[in-house]
Amino acid sequence: PYEKYKTEVLDRLDENERIGDNSFQVPPIYHDSPEMRKQLARVYNSLKLTDKKVGELLARLEKDHLRDSTIIFFYSDHGEGLPRGKTNGITFGYRCAFSIWFPPMYRHLSPWGEAGMVTDELIDFEDLAPTMISLANGTVPAYMKGRILIGPNRSKPVPFIELSSDRSDNGIDMIRSITDGRFMYSRNYMPFMPEERYINYMEISDIKKQIRNDQAAKKLNAFQKSLLAPREPEFLFDTETDPWEMVNLTARPECKTKLTQMRQRLDSAIMASRDVMFLPEYELAGVAKIFIPYDFRLSDTLYPLKDIYKVASLSGFRSKEITAKQIAFLRDKNKIVSYWAALGLRSQSYDVLLPYKNKILSKINDDYLPVAVTTSAIAFDLFGDRKAEENLKKWLSDPNPYIALMTVNYLIYVKNKFPFADLIKQKNNGDANYMVKWAYDDFLFSLTR
């Protein structure tokens, strides 16, 4: 709340330290207005207070005679905590502030030279533990995959790093990304949801409310509106020429070679890691009662990732040809393959799916709940099917929180929400799982937008 910000941030800054509402440029991904500037000034003043607090820590090290022997690692949480940042699978949502300061006695450990140097070397948080262990002359365990960044045992820099974004609090999603430091390639497996999807943690913030208000008042430009609409299945951004990631290069002929390279790198990384998140969360929770998922994923018998990914890799791409393939896979004997076929169909249009209406309806009572929930969401949203509506109402209060959460998240993005409004208002006053309740809140808020 703004009042809490005022007491905990602004009032702790001297008048001459404060950053005014008109002292910065508004990033072009946001609508420039006095109201938005008021919100963005909060970010800059919070950074200013952070600087001030770090200064106090440095002064304490100096007072305790430790600064001359302390290597300081300074870094932020994952991604920028602004709309389209944290929880979103692009550079703005992944990249963190990261600095290392070496006192003179340890300056020889720096591979980057003297103070003030900026490097484009790719660093991942998994690198921190091996680095610390190595600096302390310990043995880095074999299961740690990160690099050693500094010191005599420093690892070679890497040409790419892989990144991921899955559900954040109550907001489901699945994005896999790869970057070489300049180009960011992201694969959106659930692009029927926008970049600015509903996540209660974000929706309660004043800045997100401002964006929703600007949307309702038709104040957003074409790009800003696109952040609130379904996504493309893949992104390719050149962060050197396009730092705010506003120009998707996937359709540019001159970028075809880079796109192909990044796609292949990401596919290889997914298969090499045997990414277990290609199981729906409902399934993963069941697996975890019997197996350690880390071990489960290594078994090609239990987890035939090659077969699953063949269908999952189609999800989000929109065409008649892909739809036909997904419809065929919908009846696959492997329930996870069938789920990914259904999830892929969720991104297809009414016109493309209409010829397959009966085949979709035949799956709304499927024995495997993630298939039944997903096809019911499609059948209700596109065809207004009453049985699908009844199913969804039933699953809103399913005792398995992953089924209830899947259901309400689908309903947040259907065109006709009102058949579920009274039921969700009633459920929201009950004792549902906290993630489900937050999703209920988001659903009810979405009714006003």
Coordinates of C-alpha atoms in Angstrom, one line a residue:
P1 CA 0.0 0.0 0.0
Y2 CA 1.2 3.5 -0.7
E3 CA 0.9 4.6 2.9
K4 CA 3.3 1.7 3.9
Y5 CA 5.7 2.7 1.2
K6 CA 5.6 6.3 2.4
T7 CA 6.5 5.3 6.0
E8 CA 8.9 2.5 5.2
V9 CA 10.7 4.0 2.2
L10 CA 10.0 7.7 1.4
D11 CA 10.2 8.9 5.0
R12 CA 13.5 7.2 5.5
L13 CA 15.1 9.3 2.7
D14 CA 16.2 12.9 3.2
E15 CA 14.4 15.4 1.0
N16 CA 17.5 15.8 -1.2
E17 CA 17.7 12.0 -1.7
R18 CA 14.2 11.5 -2.9
I19 CA 13.6 10.9 -6.6
G20 CA 10.6 12.9 -8.0
D21 CA 7.9 11.6 -10.3
N22 CA 9.3 13.5 -13.3
S23 CA 13.0 12.6 -12.7
F24 CA 13.1 9.6 -15.0
Q25 CA 11.9 8.2 -18.3
V26 CA 8.9 5.9 -18.2
P27 CA 9.8 2.6 -19.9
P28 CA 7.8 2.4 -23.2
I29 CA 6.1 -0.8 -22.1
Y30 CA 4.0 1.3 -19.7
H31 CA 1.6 4.2 -20.3
D32 CA 3.2 7.5 -19.4
S33 CA 0.9 9.3 -17.1
P34 CA 1.1 11.1 -13.7
E35 CA -0.5 8.1 -12.0
M36 CA 2.0 5.7 -13.5
R37 CA 5.0 8.0 -12.7
K38 CA 3.8 8.0 -9.1
Q39 CA 4.1 4.2 -9.0
L40 CA 7.4 4.0 -10.8
A41 CA 8.9 6.7 -8.5
R42 CA 8.3 4.1 -5.7
V43 CA 10.7 1.8 -7.5
Y44 CA 13.5 4.4 -7.8
N45 CA 13.1 5.5 -4.2
S46 CA 13.2 1.9 -3.0
L47 CA 16.5 1.5 -4.9
K48 CA 17.8 4.7 -3.4
L49 CA 17.0 3.5 0.1
T50 CA 18.7 0.2 -0.8
D51 CA 21.8 2.2 -1.7
K52 CA 21.6 4.0 1.6
K53 CA 21.3 0.7 3.6
V54 CA 24.2 -0.9 1.7
G55 CA 26.2 2.2 2.6
E56 CA 25.4 1.5 6.2
L57 CA 26.5 -2.1 5.9
L58 CA 29.8 -1.0 4.3
A59 CA 30.4 1.5 7.1
R60 CA 29.8 -1.3 9.7
L61 CA 32.3 -3.5 7.9
E62 CA 34.8 -0.6 8.0
K63 CA 34.1 0.0 11.7
D64 CA 34.6 -3.7 12.5
H65 CA 37.9 -3.7 10.5
L66 CA 36.5 -6.3 8.1
R67 CA 36.1 -4.4 4.9
D68 CA 39.7 -4.9 3.8
S69 CA 39.2 -8.7 3.9
T70 CA 35.7 -9.1 2.7
I71 CA 34.6 -10.0 -0.8
I72 CA 31.1 -8.6 -1.3
F73 CA 28.5 -10.2 -3.6
F74 CA 25.5 -8.0 -4.2
Y75 CA 22.5 -9.2 -6.1
S76 CA 18.8 -8.9 -6.4
D77 CA 15.9 -11.4 -6.4
H78 CA 14.9 -13.1 -9.6
G79 CA 13.8 -10.6 -12.2
E80 CA 12.5 -7.1 -12.0
G81 CA 9.6 -6.8 -9.6
L82 CA 7.4 -4.8 -12.0
P83 CA 4.6 -5.8 -14.3
R84 CA 5.9 -7.9 -17.2
G85 CA 9.0 -8.5 -15.2
K86 CA 9.2 -11.0 -12.3
T87 CA 7.2 -14.2 -13.2
N88 CA 7.5 -13.5 -16.9
G89 CA 9.8 -15.6 -19.2
I90 CA 11.8 -12.9 -20.9
T91 CA 15.1 -11.0 -20.0
F92 CA 13.1 -8.5 -18.0
G93 CA 11.7 -11.3 -15.9
Y94 CA 14.9 -13.3 -15.5
R95 CA 17.8 -10.8 -15.3
C96 CA 19.1 -9.7 -11.9
A97 CA 21.4 -7.0 -10.7
F98 CA 24.7 -8.6 -9.8
S99 CA 27.9 -7.1 -8.6
I100 CA 31.1 -8.4 -6.9
W101 CA 33.5 -6.1 -5.0
F102 CA 37.0 -7.3 -4.3
P103 CA 39.1 -5.6 -1.5
P104 CA 42.7 -5.0 -2.5
M105 CA 44.0 -8.1 -0.8
Y106 CA 41.7 -10.3 -3.0
R107 CA 41.8 -8.3 -6.2
H108 CA 44.0 -10.9 -7.8
L109 CA 41.0 -13.3 -7.7
S110 CA 39.0 -11.2 -10.1
P111 CA 39.1 -12.5 -13.7
W112 CA 37.6 -9.2 -14.9
G113 CA 40.3 -6.7 -14.0
E114 CA 40.1 -3.6 -11.9
A115 CA 37.1 -2.0 -10.2
G116 CA 34.4 -0.6 -12.3
M117 CA 34.6 -3.3 -15.0
V118 CA 31.4 -4.5 -16.6
T119 CA 31.3 -8.0 -18.1
D120 CA 28.8 -9.7 -20.5
E121 CA 29.7 -13.1 -19.0
L122 CA 26.6 -15.2 -18.4
I123 CA 26.1 -16.0 -14.7
D124 CA 23.5 -18.2 -13.1
F125 CA 22.6 -18.3 -9.4
E126 CA 23.5 -22.0 -9.4
D127 CA 27.1 -20.7 -9.8
L128 CA 27.2 -19.1 -6.3
A129 CA 27.5 -22.2 -4.2
P130 CA 30.3 -23.8 -6.1
T131 CA 32.1 -20.5 -6.2
M132 CA 31.9 -20.1 -2.4
I133 CA 32.9 -23.7 -1.7
S134 CA 35.9 -23.3 -4.0
L135 CA 37.0 -20.0 -2.4
A136 CA 36.9 -21.8 1.0
N137 CA 39.2 -24.6 -0.4
G138 CA 36.3 -27.1 -0.2
T139 CA 35.4 -29.8 -2.6
V140 CA 32.4 -28.9 -4.8
P141 CA 29.9 -31.8 -4.8
A142 CA 29.5 -33.6 -8.1
Y143 CA 25.7 -32.9 -8.1
M144 CA 26.3 -29.1 -8.2
K145 CA 26.1 -28.1 -11.9
G146 CA 27.1 -24.5 -11.5
R147 CA 30.4 -22.9 -12.5
I148 CA 33.2 -21.6 -10.3
L149 CA 33.2 -17.9 -11.1
I150 CA 36.4 -16.6 -9.5
G151 CA 39.7 -17.9 -8.1
P152 CA 42.3 -20.4 -9.3
N153 CA 39.7 -23.1 -10.1
R154 CA 37.6 -20.8 -12.2
S155 CA 35.4 -22.5 -14.8
K156 CA 35.3 -21.5 -18.4
P157 CA 32.5 -19.0 -19.4
V158 CA 29.4 -20.6 -21.0
P159 CA 27.9 -19.5 -24.4
F160 CA 24.3 -20.0 -23.3
I161 CA 22.2 -20.4 -20.2
E162 CA 18.8 -22.0 -19.9
L163 CA 16.0 -20.5 -17.9
S164 CA 12.5 -21.4 -16.9
S165 CA 9.3 -19.9 -15.5
D166 CA 6.4 -22.0 -14.2
R167 CA 3.5 -21.3 -11.9
S168 CA 3.9 -18.3 -9.7
D169 CA 1.6 -18.5 -6.6
N170 CA -1.8 -19.0 -8.1
G171 CA -0.9 -18.1 -11.7
I172 CA -0.2 -21.2 -13.8
D173 CA 2.2 -20.9 -16.8
M174 CA 5.1 -22.8 -18.5
I175 CA 7.9 -21.0 -20.3
R176 CA 11.4 -22.3 -21.2
S177 CA 14.0 -19.9 -22.4
I178 CA 17.6 -19.7 -23.5
T179 CA 19.9 -16.8 -23.9
D180 CA 23.4 -16.1 -25.2
G181 CA 23.4 -12.7 -23.3
R182 CA 22.2 -10.8 -26.3
F183 CA 19.4 -12.8 -27.8
M184 CA 16.6 -14.1 -25.6
Y185 CA 14.5 -17.0 -27.0
S186 CA 11.5 -18.0 -25.1
R187 CA 9.0 -20.8 -25.7
N188 CA 5.5 -20.2 -24.3
Y189 CA 3.6 -23.4 -23.9
M190 CA 0.4 -21.8 -22.6
P191 CA 0.1 -18.7 -24.7
F192 CA -3.7 -18.5 -24.4
M193 CA -2.8 -16.5 -21.3
P194 CA -1.2 -13.0 -21.7
E195 CA 2.2 -11.9 -20.5
E196 CA 0.3 -9.8 -17.9
R197 CA -1.6 -12.8 -16.6
Y198 CA -3.6 -12.7 -13.4
I199 CA -1.5 -13.5 -10.3
N200 CA -2.9 -12.2 -7.0
Y201 CA 0.5 -11.2 -5.8
M202 CA 0.7 -8.8 -8.7
E203 CA -3.0 -7.8 -8.9
I204 CA -3.1 -6.4 -5.4
S205 CA -0.4 -3.9 -6.3
D206 CA -1.2 -0.3 -7.1
I207 CA 0.9 -0.4 -10.3
K208 CA -1.0 -3.4 -11.7
K209 CA -4.3 -1.8 -10.8
Q210 CA -3.2 1.3 -12.7
I211 CA -2.5 -0.8 -15.8
R212 CA -5.9 -2.5 -15.6
N213 CA -7.5 1.0 -15.2
D214 CA -5.6 2.3 -18.2
Q215 CA -6.8 -0.7 -20.2
A216 CA -10.4 -0.1 -19.2
A217 CA -10.1 3.6 -20.1
K218 CA -8.6 2.7 -23.5
K219 CA -5.4 4.6 -22.8
L220 CA -2.9 1.9 -23.8
N221 CA -1.1 1.9 -27.1
A222 CA -1.0 -1.1 -29.4
F223 CA 2.1 -2.7 -27.7
Q224 CA 0.9 -2.0 -24.2
K225 CA -2.5 -3.6 -25.0
S226 CA -0.7 -6.7 -26.5
L227 CA 0.7 -7.5 -23.0
L228 CA -2.9 -8.1 -21.9
A229 CA -3.8 -10.3 -24.9
P230 CA -2.9 -13.9 -25.7
R231 CA 0.8 -14.4 -26.5
E232 CA 2.7 -15.7 -29.4
P233 CA 4.0 -19.2 -28.9
E234 CA 7.7 -18.1 -29.0
F235 CA 9.7 -14.9 -28.6
L236 CA 13.0 -13.9 -30.0
F237 CA 14.3 -10.6 -28.7
D238 CA 17.6 -8.8 -29.5
T239 CA 18.2 -7.1 -26.1
E240 CA 21.1 -5.0 -27.6
T241 CA 18.9 -3.1 -30.1
D242 CA 15.6 -3.7 -28.3
P243 CA 16.3 -3.5 -24.5
W244 CA 12.6 -3.4 -23.6
E245 CA 11.9 -6.5 -25.7
M246 CA 9.1 -5.0 -27.8
V247 CA 10.0 -6.4 -31.2
N248 CA 9.5 -10.2 -31.6
L249 CA 11.9 -11.3 -34.3
T250 CA 10.5 -14.8 -34.9
A251 CA 8.8 -13.9 -38.1
R252 CA 11.8 -11.9 -39.6
P253 CA 13.5 -13.8 -42.5
E254 CA 16.9 -12.3 -41.6
C255 CA 16.6 -13.9 -38.1
K256 CA 15.8 -17.4 -39.3
T257 CA 19.3 -18.8 -38.6
K258 CA 19.4 -17.4 -35.1
L259 CA 15.9 -18.6 -34.4
T260 CA 16.7 -22.1 -35.6
Q261 CA 19.9 -22.2 -33.5
M262 CA 18.1 -21.0 -30.3
R263 CA 15.2 -23.4 -30.8
Q264 CA 17.6 -26.4 -31.2
R265 CA 19.6 -25.4 -28.2
L266 CA 16.5 -25.2 -26.1
D267 CA 15.1 -28.5 -27.3
S268 CA 18.5 -30.1 -26.6
A269 CA 18.6 -28.6 -23.1
I270 CA 15.1 -29.8 -22.3
M271 CA 15.8 -33.3 -23.4
A272 CA 19.2 -33.4 -21.6
S273 CA 17.8 -32.3 -18.3
R274 CA 14.7 -34.5 -18.8
D275 CA 12.6 -31.6 -17.6
V276 CA 10.0 -33.2 -15.2
M277 CA 7.7 -30.2 -15.4
F278 CA 6.2 -31.5 -18.6
L279 CA 4.0 -33.5 -16.2
P280 CA 0.9 -31.5 -15.1
E281 CA 1.2 -30.5 -11.5
Y282 CA -1.7 -32.9 -10.6
E283 CA 0.4 -35.8 -11.9
L284 CA 3.6 -34.5 -10.3
A285 CA 2.0 -34.4 -6.9
G286 CA 0.9 -38.0 -7.3
V287 CA 4.3 -39.1 -8.5
A288 CA 5.9 -37.4 -5.4
K289 CA 3.9 -39.7 -3.1
I290 CA 5.8 -42.7 -4.5
F291 CA 9.0 -41.4 -6.1
I292 CA 11.4 -38.6 -5.8
P293 CA 10.5 -36.7 -9.0
Y294 CA 14.2 -36.1 -9.7
D295 CA 14.7 -39.8 -9.9
F296 CA 11.4 -40.5 -11.6
R297 CA 12.3 -38.3 -14.6
L298 CA 15.4 -40.4 -15.3
S299 CA 13.3 -43.5 -16.2
D300 CA 12.3 -43.5 -19.9
T301 CA 9.8 -46.2 -19.0
L302 CA 8.1 -44.2 -16.3
Y303 CA 8.6 -40.9 -18.1
P304 CA 8.8 -41.2 -21.9
L305 CA 9.8 -37.6 -22.4
K306 CA 10.6 -38.0 -26.1
D307 CA 7.0 -39.1 -26.8
I308 CA 5.6 -36.4 -24.5
Y309 CA 7.7 -33.6 -25.9
K310 CA 6.8 -34.5 -29.4
V311 CA 3.3 -33.3 -28.6
A312 CA 4.2 -30.6 -26.0
S313 CA 6.5 -28.9 -28.6
L314 CA 3.4 -28.3 -30.7
S315 CA 1.5 -26.5 -27.9
G316 CA 0.9 -22.8 -28.6
F317 CA 1.5 -22.9 -32.4
R318 CA -1.8 -22.1 -34.2
S319 CA -2.7 -23.7 -37.5
K320 CA -5.1 -26.2 -39.1
E321 CA -2.2 -28.7 -39.6
I322 CA -1.1 -28.6 -36.0
T323 CA -4.7 -28.8 -34.8
A324 CA -5.2 -32.0 -36.8
K325 CA -2.1 -33.5 -35.1
Q326 CA -3.3 -32.5 -31.7
I327 CA -6.7 -34.0 -32.3
A328 CA -5.1 -37.3 -33.2
F329 CA -2.9 -37.3 -30.1
L330 CA -5.9 -36.5 -28.0
R331 CA -6.7 -40.2 -28.0
D332 CA -3.2 -41.4 -27.3
K333 CA -2.8 -44.3 -24.8
N334 CA -0.3 -42.2 -22.8
K335 CA -2.4 -39.9 -20.6
I336 CA 0.4 -37.2 -20.5
V337 CA 0.5 -37.1 -24.3
S338 CA -3.3 -36.8 -24.3
Y339 CA -3.0 -33.9 -21.8
W340 CA -0.5 -32.0 -23.9
A341 CA -2.7 -32.5 -27.0
A342 CA -5.6 -31.0 -25.1
L343 CA -3.5 -28.1 -23.7
G344 CA -2.3 -27.3 -27.2
L345 CA -5.9 -27.2 -28.4
R346 CA -6.6 -24.5 -25.8
S347 CA -4.7 -22.0 -27.9
Q348 CA -6.5 -22.8 -31.2
S349 CA -9.3 -20.7 -32.5
Y350 CA -13.1 -21.5 -32.8
D351 CA -13.0 -21.7 -36.6
V352 CA -10.2 -24.2 -36.6
L353 CA -11.7 -26.4 -33.8
L354 CA -15.3 -26.4 -34.9
P355 CA -14.9 -29.3 -37.3
Y356 CA -13.5 -31.3 -34.3
K357 CA -16.3 -30.3 -31.8
N358 CA -17.5 -33.9 -31.3
K359 CA -14.0 -35.3 -30.7
I360 CA -13.4 -32.6 -28.1
L361 CA -16.7 -33.2 -26.4
S362 CA -15.9 -36.9 -26.3
K363 CA -13.0 -36.1 -23.9
I364 CA -14.8 -33.8 -21.4
N365 CA -15.4 -36.8 -19.1
D366 CA -12.1 -38.4 -19.6
D367 CA -10.8 -40.7 -16.9
Y368 CA -7.7 -38.5 -16.6
L369 CA -8.8 -35.3 -14.9
P370 CA -6.3 -32.9 -16.5
V371 CA -7.6 -33.9 -19.9
A372 CA -11.2 -33.7 -18.8
V373 CA -10.7 -30.2 -17.2
T374 CA -8.8 -28.8 -20.2
T375 CA -11.2 -30.1 -22.9
S376 CA -14.2 -29.0 -20.7
A377 CA -12.7 -25.5 -20.6
I378 CA -12.4 -25.5 -24.4
A379 CA -15.9 -26.9 -24.9
F380 CA -17.5 -24.3 -22.7
D381 CA -15.5 -21.4 -23.9
L382 CA -15.9 -22.0 -27.6
F383 CA -19.0 -24.1 -27.9
G384 CA -21.0 -23.1 -24.8
D385 CA -21.5 -26.7 -23.9
R386 CA -23.7 -27.2 -20.8
K387 CA -22.2 -30.5 -19.7
A388 CA -18.7 -28.9 -19.8
E389 CA -20.1 -26.0 -17.7
E390 CA -21.4 -28.5 -15.1
N391 CA -18.0 -30.2 -15.0
L392 CA -16.1 -27.0 -14.5
K393 CA -18.5 -26.0 -11.6
K394 CA -17.9 -29.3 -10.0
W395 CA -14.1 -29.1 -10.3
L396 CA -13.9 -25.6 -8.9
S397 CA -14.2 -27.2 -5.5
D398 CA -12.3 -30.4 -6.2
P399 CA -10.6 -31.7 -3.1
N400 CA -7.3 -31.9 -5.1
P401 CA -6.1 -28.3 -5.1
Y402 CA -4.2 -28.8 -8.4
I403 CA -7.5 -29.6 -10.2
A404 CA -9.3 -26.7 -8.6
L405 CA -6.5 -24.4 -9.4
M406 CA -6.3 -25.6 -13.1
T407 CA -10.1 -25.1 -13.4
V408 CA -10.2 -21.5 -12.1
N409 CA -7.2 -20.5 -14.0
Y410 CA -8.8 -21.6 -17.2
L411 CA -12.0 -19.8 -16.3
I412 CA -10.2 -16.5 -15.7
Y413 CA -9.4 -16.5 -19.5
V414 CA -12.8 -17.6 -20.9
K415 CA -15.0 -15.1 -22.6
N416 CA -18.2 -15.8 -20.6
K417 CA -17.3 -15.9 -16.9
F418 CA -20.7 -15.0 -15.4
P419 CA -22.1 -18.6 -15.1
F420 CA -19.4 -19.2 -12.5
A421 CA -19.4 -15.9 -10.7
D422 CA -21.9 -16.6 -7.9
L423 CA -20.4 -20.0 -7.2
I424 CA -16.9 -18.6 -6.9
K425 CA -18.1 -15.8 -4.6
Q426 CA -19.6 -18.5 -2.4
K427 CA -16.4 -20.7 -2.6
N428 CA -14.3 -17.7 -1.9
N429 CA -15.8 -17.4 1.6
G430 CA -14.9 -21.1 2.4
D431 CA -11.8 -22.8 3.5
A432 CA -10.2 -23.6 0.1
N433 CA -6.5 -24.0 -0.4
Y434 CA -4.8 -20.5 -0.2
M435 CA -3.6 -20.7 -3.8
V436 CA -7.1 -21.6 -5.0
K437 CA -8.6 -18.7 -2.9
W438 CA -6.1 -16.3 -4.5
A439 CA -7.2 -17.6 -7.9
Y440 CA -10.8 -17.1 -6.9
D441 CA -9.9 -13.4 -6.0
D442 CA -8.4 -13.0 -9.4
F443 CA -11.4 -14.4 -11.2
L444 CA -13.7 -12.1 -9.4
F445 CA -11.5 -9.1 -10.1
S446 CA -11.4 -10.1 -13.8
L447 CA -15.2 -9.7 -14.0
T448 CA -14.8 -6.0 -13.6
R449 CA -12.3 -5.8 -16.5

